[in-house]
Amino acid sequence: MDKFLLRKNSSSRTDDEEPSTSVTKNLKKIVKRKYDEDYIKYGFWRCGDETAPRPQCIICGDQLSNESMEPSKLKRHLYSSHPSCANKDKQYFKRCLE
């Protein structure tokens, strides 16, 4: 039982080890997604420059952030904001774009 009660002394740490509160753990990695041509089946088209494209809804014109350029988030916008267009095919959205 005594072995469970013994605690390691923090001074026994070697100089090679980093402290547990590292600054690098708190930094977020910035991910820039690229537009895929299949996103038109969710009713989105790219807008903005090539380095950081943003999805724009063909039906209502809303521009989403680059971080929301995931198929699940695009699909969620389509089903929640435009339920009447949710079952349309890719050709319908191409005609709306033109």
Tab-separated table of N, CA and C in Angstrom:
chain	number	residue	atom	x	y	z
A	1	MET	N	0.814	-1.194	0.000
A	1	MET	CA	0.000	0.000	0.000
A	1	MET	C	0.858	1.259	0.000
A	2	ASP	N	2.015	1.171	0.620
A	2	ASP	CA	2.879	2.349	0.704
A	2	ASP	C	3.384	2.784	-0.665
A	3	LYS	N	3.530	1.859	-1.578
A	3	LYS	CA	4.041	2.248	-2.894
A	3	LYS	C	3.052	3.118	-3.668
A	4	PHE	N	1.780	3.024	-3.339
A	4	PHE	CA	0.790	3.864	-3.994
A	4	PHE	C	0.746	5.273	-3.402
A	5	LEU	N	1.157	5.402	-2.178
A	5	LEU	CA	1.116	6.689	-1.518
A	5	LEU	C	2.356	7.533	-1.782
A	6	LEU	N	3.430	6.901	-2.202
A	6	LEU	CA	4.652	7.632	-2.476
A	6	LEU	C	4.499	8.435	-3.757
A	7	ARG	N	4.929	9.662	-3.725
A	7	ARG	CA	4.860	10.518	-4.898
A	7	ARG	C	6.259	10.840	-5.346
A	8	LYS	N	6.392	11.008	-6.644
A	8	LYS	CA	7.686	11.377	-7.183
A	8	LYS	C	7.940	12.850	-6.887
A	9	ASN	N	9.154	13.134	-6.549
A	9	ASN	CA	9.550	14.507	-6.278
A	9	ASN	C	9.775	15.219	-7.599
A	10	SER	N	9.262	16.427	-7.744
A	10	SER	CA	9.409	17.163	-8.997
A	10	SER	C	10.848	17.587	-9.237
A	11	SER	N	11.670	17.603	-8.185
A	11	SER	CA	13.076	17.979	-8.358
A	11	SER	C	13.894	16.838	-8.936
A	12	SER	N	13.333	15.650	-9.009
A	12	SER	CA	14.062	14.515	-9.564
A	12	SER	C	14.040	14.519	-11.095
A	13	ARG	N	13.367	15.478	-11.672
A	13	ARG	CA	13.278	15.567	-13.122
A	13	ARG	C	14.632	15.998	-13.682
A	14	THR	N	14.993	15.431	-14.806
A	14	THR	CA	16.254	15.792	-15.439
A	14	THR	C	16.079	17.062	-16.235
A	15	ASP	N	17.167	17.683	-16.632
A	15	ASP	CA	17.102	18.922	-17.396
A	15	ASP	C	16.619	18.715	-18.820
A	16	ASP	N	16.663	17.475	-19.323
A	16	ASP	CA	16.246	17.190	-20.689
A	16	ASP	C	14.729	17.273	-20.857
A	17	GLU	N	14.007	16.999	-19.798
A	17	GLU	CA	12.551	16.942	-19.888
A	17	GLU	C	11.966	18.347	-19.906
A	18	GLU	N	10.900	18.499	-20.677
A	18	GLU	CA	10.182	19.766	-20.716
A	18	GLU	C	9.161	19.796	-19.596
A	19	PRO	N	8.835	20.938	-19.099
A	19	PRO	CA	7.754	21.003	-18.117
A	19	PRO	C	6.429	20.631	-18.771
A	20	SER	N	5.470	20.254	-17.962
A	20	SER	CA	4.199	19.758	-18.505
A	20	SER	C	3.378	20.855	-19.169
A	21	THR	N	3.624	22.087	-18.837
A	21	THR	CA	2.887	23.180	-19.466
A	21	THR	C	3.719	23.744	-20.609
A	22	SER	N	3.626	23.102	-21.716
A	22	SER	CA	4.392	23.525	-22.887
A	22	SER	C	3.572	24.493	-23.724
A	23	VAL	N	4.218	25.483	-24.275
A	23	VAL	CA	3.537	26.481	-25.097
A	23	VAL	C	3.111	25.880	-26.421
A	24	THR	N	3.850	24.918	-26.936
A	24	THR	CA	3.547	24.345	-28.240
A	24	THR	C	2.251	23.551	-28.240
A	25	LYS	N	1.797	23.095	-27.100
A	25	LYS	CA	0.546	22.340	-27.051
A	25	LYS	C	-0.660	23.250	-27.262
A	26	ASN	N	-0.534	24.519	-26.923
A	26	ASN	CA	-1.667	25.442	-27.002
A	26	ASN	C	-1.834	26.083	-28.374
A	27	LEU	N	-0.856	25.971	-29.238
A	27	LEU	CA	-0.955	26.597	-30.554
A	27	LEU	C	-1.819	25.762	-31.475
A	28	LYS	N	-2.677	26.425	-32.243
A	28	LYS	CA	-3.530	25.731	-33.203
A	28	LYS	C	-2.855	25.740	-34.563
A	29	LYS	N	-2.985	24.656	-35.246
A	29	LYS	CA	-2.463	24.577	-36.601
A	29	LYS	C	-3.519	25.132	-37.546
A	30	ILE	N	-3.135	26.065	-38.375
A	30	ILE	CA	-4.071	26.671	-39.313
A	30	ILE	C	-4.140	25.790	-40.559
A	31	VAL	N	-5.344	25.335	-40.863
A	31	VAL	CA	-5.558	24.458	-42.009
A	31	VAL	C	-6.330	25.235	-43.058
A	32	LYS	N	-5.788	25.299	-44.244
A	32	LYS	CA	-6.507	25.925	-45.355
A	32	LYS	C	-6.957	24.821	-46.294
A	33	ARG	N	-8.241	24.669	-46.383
A	33	ARG	CA	-8.792	23.619	-47.230
A	33	ARG	C	-8.860	24.093	-48.665
A	34	LYS	N	-8.808	23.152	-49.565
A	34	LYS	CA	-8.911	23.462	-50.986
A	34	LYS	C	-10.289	23.059	-51.484
A	35	TYR	N	-10.764	23.805	-52.440
A	35	TYR	CA	-12.088	23.543	-53.005
A	35	TYR	C	-12.028	22.299	-53.870
A	36	ASP	N	-13.022	21.469	-53.740
A	36	ASP	CA	-13.166	20.272	-54.558
A	36	ASP	C	-14.372	20.465	-55.466
A	37	GLU	N	-14.265	20.041	-56.701
A	37	GLU	CA	-15.349	20.237	-57.674
A	37	GLU	C	-16.622	19.486	-57.295
A	38	ASP	N	-16.523	18.493	-56.429
A	38	ASP	CA	-17.710	17.744	-56.005
A	38	ASP	C	-18.579	18.504	-55.013
A	39	TYR	N	-18.094	19.636	-54.507
A	39	TYR	CA	-18.888	20.414	-53.557
A	39	TYR	C	-20.098	21.066	-54.219
A	40	ILE	N	-20.143	21.055	-55.528
A	40	ILE	CA	-21.305	21.628	-56.207
A	40	ILE	C	-22.545	20.765	-55.974
A	41	LYS	N	-22.364	19.499	-55.659
A	41	LYS	CA	-23.535	18.663	-55.386
A	41	LYS	C	-24.177	19.017	-54.045
A	42	TYR	N	-23.470	19.793	-53.199
A	42	TYR	CA	-24.049	20.317	-51.967
A	42	TYR	C	-24.544	21.751	-52.151
A	43	GLY	N	-24.414	22.288	-53.356
A	43	GLY	CA	-24.911	23.620	-53.642
A	43	GLY	C	-23.918	24.724	-53.363
A	44	PHE	N	-22.629	24.420	-53.403
A	44	PHE	CA	-21.610	25.423	-53.116
A	44	PHE	C	-20.636	25.572	-54.262
A	45	TRP	N	-20.198	26.794	-54.439
A	45	TRP	CA	-19.226	27.150	-55.455
A	45	TRP	C	-18.131	27.950	-54.779
A	46	ARG	N	-16.931	27.927	-55.335
A	46	ARG	CA	-15.830	28.645	-54.681
A	46	ARG	C	-15.876	30.128	-55.032
A	47	CYS	N	-15.461	30.920	-54.086
A	47	CYS	CA	-15.285	32.344	-54.305
A	47	CYS	C	-14.030	32.756	-53.551
A	48	GLY	N	-13.484	33.873	-53.885
A	48	GLY	CA	-12.245	34.305	-53.255
A	48	GLY	C	-11.049	33.903	-54.095
A	49	ASP	N	-9.869	34.115	-53.551
A	49	ASP	CA	-8.656	33.817	-54.312
A	49	ASP	C	-8.292	32.336	-54.208
A	50	GLU	N	-7.303	31.927	-54.982
A	50	GLU	CA	-6.910	30.525	-55.051
A	50	GLU	C	-6.193	30.050	-53.786
A	51	THR	N	-5.534	30.964	-53.063
A	51	THR	CA	-4.788	30.540	-51.885
A	51	THR	C	-5.701	30.212	-50.712
A	52	ALA	N	-6.802	30.923	-50.573
A	52	ALA	CA	-7.756	30.660	-49.491
A	52	ALA	C	-9.177	30.773	-50.025
A	53	PRO	N	-9.635	29.785	-50.777
A	53	PRO	CA	-10.997	29.869	-51.314
A	53	PRO	C	-12.030	29.708	-50.208
A	54	ARG	N	-13.184	30.292	-50.429
A	54	ARG	CA	-14.298	30.197	-49.493
A	54	ARG	C	-15.499	29.638	-50.238
A	55	PRO	N	-16.267	28.760	-49.603
A	55	PRO	CA	-17.467	28.247	-50.261
A	55	PRO	C	-18.608	29.255	-50.202
A	56	GLN	N	-19.299	29.403	-51.318
A	56	GLN	CA	-20.448	30.296	-51.392
A	56	GLN	C	-21.653	29.480	-51.835
A	57	CYS	N	-22.741	29.626	-51.106
A	57	CYS	CA	-23.961	28.909	-51.434
A	57	CYS	C	-24.540	29.470	-52.722
A	58	ILE	N	-24.891	28.599	-53.639
A	58	ILE	CA	-25.440	29.017	-54.927
A	58	ILE	C	-26.852	29.569	-54.754
A	59	ILE	N	-27.590	29.024	-53.813
A	59	ILE	CA	-28.994	29.380	-53.663
A	59	ILE	C	-29.173	30.709	-52.928
A	60	CYS	N	-28.532	30.864	-51.763
A	60	CYS	CA	-28.767	32.075	-50.965
A	60	CYS	C	-27.607	33.051	-51.002
A	61	GLY	N	-26.451	32.651	-51.494
A	61	GLY	CA	-25.315	33.549	-51.604
A	61	GLY	C	-24.490	33.696	-50.339
A	62	ASP	N	-24.769	32.915	-49.311
A	62	ASP	CA	-23.979	32.988	-48.082
A	62	ASP	C	-22.568	32.481	-48.334
A	63	GLN	N	-21.593	33.193	-47.777
A	63	GLN	CA	-20.208	32.756	-47.854
A	63	GLN	C	-19.819	32.185	-46.509
A	64	LEU	N	-19.320	30.976	-46.518
A	64	LEU	CA	-18.862	30.331	-45.296
A	64	LEU	C	-17.359	30.491	-45.180
A	65	SER	N	-16.823	30.210	-44.019
A	65	SER	CA	-15.385	30.334	-43.813
A	65	SER	C	-14.658	29.155	-44.454
A	66	ASN	N	-13.356	29.307	-44.584
A	66	ASN	CA	-12.550	28.252	-45.174
A	66	ASN	C	-12.559	27.005	-44.300
A	67	GLU	N	-12.672	27.183	-42.987
A	67	GLU	CA	-12.691	26.040	-42.082
A	67	GLU	C	-13.949	25.202	-42.237
A	68	SER	N	-15.000	25.793	-42.745
A	68	SER	CA	-16.251	25.047	-42.897
A	68	SER	C	-16.366	24.389	-44.261
A	69	MET	N	-15.268	24.283	-44.972
A	69	MET	CA	-15.295	23.636	-46.282
A	69	MET	C	-15.076	22.128	-46.112
A	70	GLU	N	-15.965	21.527	-45.372
A	70	GLU	CA	-16.007	20.085	-45.191
A	70	GLU	C	-17.344	19.610	-45.735
A	71	PRO	N	-17.389	18.449	-46.337
A	71	PRO	CA	-18.673	17.978	-46.877
A	71	PRO	C	-19.782	17.904	-45.836
A	72	SER	N	-19.451	17.544	-44.603
A	72	SER	CA	-20.495	17.441	-43.587
A	72	SER	C	-21.087	18.809	-43.240
A	73	LYS	N	-20.266	19.845	-43.192
A	73	LYS	CA	-20.772	21.180	-42.872
A	73	LYS	C	-21.514	21.793	-44.044
A	74	LEU	N	-21.065	21.509	-45.262
A	74	LEU	CA	-21.783	21.994	-46.435
A	74	LEU	C	-23.140	21.310	-46.543
A	75	LYS	N	-23.157	20.031	-46.250
A	75	LYS	CA	-24.407	19.270	-46.294
A	75	LYS	C	-25.369	19.753	-45.210
A	76	ARG	N	-24.837	20.103	-44.053
A	76	ARG	CA	-25.682	20.605	-42.967
A	76	ARG	C	-26.339	21.925	-43.364
A	77	HIS	N	-25.598	22.808	-44.031
A	77	HIS	CA	-26.186	24.070	-44.496
A	77	HIS	C	-27.289	23.807	-45.507
A	78	LEU	N	-27.037	22.881	-46.419
A	78	LEU	CA	-28.031	22.578	-47.452
A	78	LEU	C	-29.304	22.019	-46.845
A	79	TYR	N	-29.179	21.061	-45.918
A	79	TYR	CA	-30.370	20.429	-45.343
A	79	TYR	C	-31.099	21.328	-44.354
A	80	SER	N	-30.375	22.210	-43.660
A	80	SER	CA	-31.062	23.059	-42.684
A	80	SER	C	-31.606	24.338	-43.314
A	81	SER	N	-30.893	24.931	-44.264
A	81	SER	CA	-31.344	26.198	-44.842
A	81	SER	C	-32.202	26.029	-46.088
A	82	HIS	N	-31.961	24.985	-46.850
A	82	HIS	CA	-32.677	24.774	-48.117
A	82	HIS	C	-33.178	23.334	-48.214
A	83	PRO	N	-34.116	22.931	-47.369
A	83	PRO	CA	-34.571	21.531	-47.406
A	83	PRO	C	-35.267	21.150	-48.707
A	84	SER	N	-35.832	22.139	-49.420
A	84	SER	CA	-36.501	21.812	-50.682
A	84	SER	C	-35.492	21.448	-51.767
A	85	CYS	N	-34.246	21.911	-51.636
A	85	CYS	CA	-33.209	21.626	-52.635
A	85	CYS	C	-32.279	20.493	-52.209
A	86	ALA	N	-32.562	19.874	-51.089
A	86	ALA	CA	-31.646	18.878	-50.546
A	86	ALA	C	-31.546	17.630	-51.416
A	87	ASN	N	-32.595	17.302	-52.126
A	87	ASN	CA	-32.588	16.077	-52.938
A	87	ASN	C	-32.305	16.343	-54.411
A	88	LYS	N	-31.879	17.537	-54.739
A	88	LYS	CA	-31.579	17.875	-56.138
A	88	LYS	C	-30.223	17.293	-56.531
A	89	ASP	N	-30.043	17.085	-57.826
A	89	ASP	CA	-28.782	16.520	-58.308
A	89	ASP	C	-27.793	17.618	-58.686
A	90	LYS	N	-26.627	17.200	-59.112
A	90	LYS	CA	-25.535	18.116	-59.442
A	90	LYS	C	-25.894	19.012	-60.631
A	91	GLN	N	-26.641	18.502	-61.575
A	91	GLN	CA	-27.017	19.271	-62.762
A	91	GLN	C	-27.921	20.453	-62.398
A	92	TYR	N	-28.763	20.287	-61.396
A	92	TYR	CA	-29.634	21.380	-60.950
A	92	TYR	C	-28.798	22.556	-60.439
A	93	PHE	N	-27.795	22.278	-59.644
A	93	PHE	CA	-26.959	23.340	-59.082
A	93	PHE	C	-26.080	23.979	-60.162
A	94	LYS	N	-25.697	23.201	-61.164
A	94	LYS	CA	-24.930	23.789	-62.278
A	94	LYS	C	-25.794	24.758	-63.058
A	95	ARG	N	-27.082	24.409	-63.262
A	95	ARG	CA	-27.990	25.313	-63.960
A	95	ARG	C	-28.244	26.579	-63.135
A	96	CYS	N	-28.359	26.437	-61.826
A	96	CYS	CA	-28.555	27.606	-60.966
A	96	CYS	C	-27.324	28.516	-60.982
A	97	LEU	N	-26.156	27.933	-61.114
A	97	LEU	CA	-24.936	28.713	-61.141
A	97	LEU	C	-24.836	29.550	-62.403
A	98	GLU	N	-25.316	29.009	-63.513
A	98	GLU	CA	-25.275	29.723	-64.786
A	98	GLU	C	-26.328	30.803	-64.796
